């Protein structure tokens, strides 16, 4: 029983570590980047991103990129990162416009009921 518990915890730790990505140090209790990742990230691989600000828990400003395979931390001052964010925002804007046509009733004004 003890050996099974230890092996399950070990597997969980290995799987959780794989999700973080190579070169990324993230604190376990607070989701925050401690250093920047190296390597290229393709726009089509990014599922979403978040902006990290400096604070008591996080020592650097960063863009946290959630890709299909890993989580990467990028320097927001880097010109390649700025270009990537611009492309991602354009893609999200185009996706929102496509969704608007799929759900036209969501864009109609709400009529109030009068009694």
Coordinates of C-alpha atoms in Angstrom, one line a residue:
X1 CA 0.0 0.0 0.0
X2 CA 2.8 2.4 0.9
X3 CA 4.7 1.6 -2.2
X4 CA 1.6 2.3 -4.4
X5 CA 1.0 5.6 -2.8
X6 CA 4.6 6.7 -3.3
X7 CA 4.6 5.6 -6.9
X8 CA 1.4 7.4 -7.6
X9 CA 2.8 10.6 -6.0
X10 CA 5.9 10.3 -8.0
X11 CA 4.0 9.9 -11.3
X12 CA 1.9 12.9 -10.5
X13 CA 5.0 15.0 -9.8
X14 CA 6.5 13.9 -13.1
X15 CA 3.4 14.7 -15.1
X16 CA 2.9 18.0 -13.4
X17 CA 6.5 18.9 -14.1
X18 CA 6.1 18.1 -17.8
X19 CA 3.3 20.7 -18.1
X20 CA 5.5 23.5 -17.0
X21 CA 7.9 23.5 -19.9
X22 CA 11.6 23.4 -20.3
X23 CA 13.5 26.3 -18.7
X24 CA 10.4 27.6 -16.8
X25 CA 10.5 27.9 -13.1
X26 CA 7.0 28.5 -11.6
X27 CA 6.3 28.6 -8.0
X28 CA 3.9 25.9 -6.9
X29 CA 1.6 28.0 -4.6
X30 CA 1.6 31.0 -7.0
X31 CA 1.4 30.8 -10.8
X32 CA 4.3 33.0 -11.7
X33 CA 7.4 32.9 -13.9
X34 CA 10.8 33.2 -12.2
X35 CA 12.8 33.3 -15.5
X36 CA 12.3 33.6 -19.2
X37 CA 12.1 30.5 -21.5
X38 CA 14.4 30.1 -24.4
X39 CA 13.4 29.0 -27.9
X40 CA 10.8 29.8 -30.4
X41 CA 7.0 29.6 -30.0
X42 CA 4.8 29.5 -33.0
X43 CA 1.6 31.5 -33.0
X44 CA -0.6 28.5 -34.0
X45 CA 0.7 26.6 -31.0
X46 CA -0.4 29.2 -28.4
X47 CA -3.8 28.4 -26.8
X48 CA -3.9 31.5 -24.6
X49 CA -1.7 33.9 -22.7
X50 CA -1.6 35.9 -19.5
X51 CA 0.4 39.0 -18.5
X52 CA 2.4 38.7 -15.3
X53 CA 3.3 41.9 -13.4
X54 CA 6.0 42.4 -10.8
X55 CA 4.8 42.0 -7.2
X56 CA 5.7 40.5 -3.9
X57 CA 5.3 37.0 -5.3
X58 CA 6.6 37.4 -8.8
X59 CA 10.0 39.0 -9.4
X60 CA 9.8 39.7 -13.1
X61 CA 7.3 41.0 -15.7
X62 CA 6.4 38.3 -18.1
X63 CA 4.0 37.0 -20.7
X64 CA 2.9 33.4 -19.8
X65 CA 2.2 31.5 -23.0
X66 CA 0.1 28.4 -22.7
X67 CA 1.0 26.2 -25.7
X68 CA -0.3 22.8 -26.8
X69 CA 2.7 21.1 -25.1
X70 CA 4.1 23.4 -22.4
X71 CA 3.9 26.6 -20.5
X72 CA 6.5 29.2 -21.6
X73 CA 7.5 32.5 -20.0
X74 CA 8.4 35.3 -22.4
X75 CA 10.0 38.8 -21.9
X76 CA 7.3 41.4 -22.7
X77 CA 9.9 43.9 -23.9
X78 CA 11.3 41.5 -26.6
X79 CA 10.2 42.6 -30.1
X80 CA 9.5 39.0 -31.2
X81 CA 7.2 38.6 -28.2
X82 CA 5.4 41.9 -29.1
X83 CA 4.9 40.6 -32.6
X84 CA 3.6 37.3 -31.4
X85 CA 1.1 39.1 -29.1
X86 CA 0.0 41.3 -32.0
X87 CA -0.7 38.2 -34.1
X88 CA -2.5 36.5 -31.3
X89 CA -4.8 39.5 -30.7
X90 CA -5.5 39.7 -34.4
X91 CA -6.4 36.0 -34.4
X92 CA -8.7 36.5 -31.4
X93 CA -10.4 39.4 -33.0
X94 CA -11.0 37.5 -36.2
X95 CA -12.4 34.6 -34.1
X96 CA -14.7 36.9 -32.2
X97 CA -16.1 38.3 -35.5
X98 CA -16.7 34.8 -36.9
X99 CA -18.5 33.8 -33.6
X100 CA -20.7 36.9 -33.9
X101 CA -22.2 35.6 -37.1
X102 CA -22.7 32.1 -35.6
X103 CA -24.6 33.6 -32.7
X104 CA -26.4 36.8 -34.0
X105 CA -28.9 36.7 -31.1
X106 CA -26.2 37.4 -28.6
X107 CA -25.5 40.8 -30.3
X108 CA -29.1 42.1 -30.1
X109 CA -30.1 44.6 -27.5
X110 CA -32.1 43.4 -24.5
X111 CA -35.7 44.6 -24.4
X112 CA -37.0 45.4 -21.0
X113 CA -40.4 44.1 -20.1
X114 CA -43.1 46.7 -19.3
X115 CA -46.1 45.9 -17.2

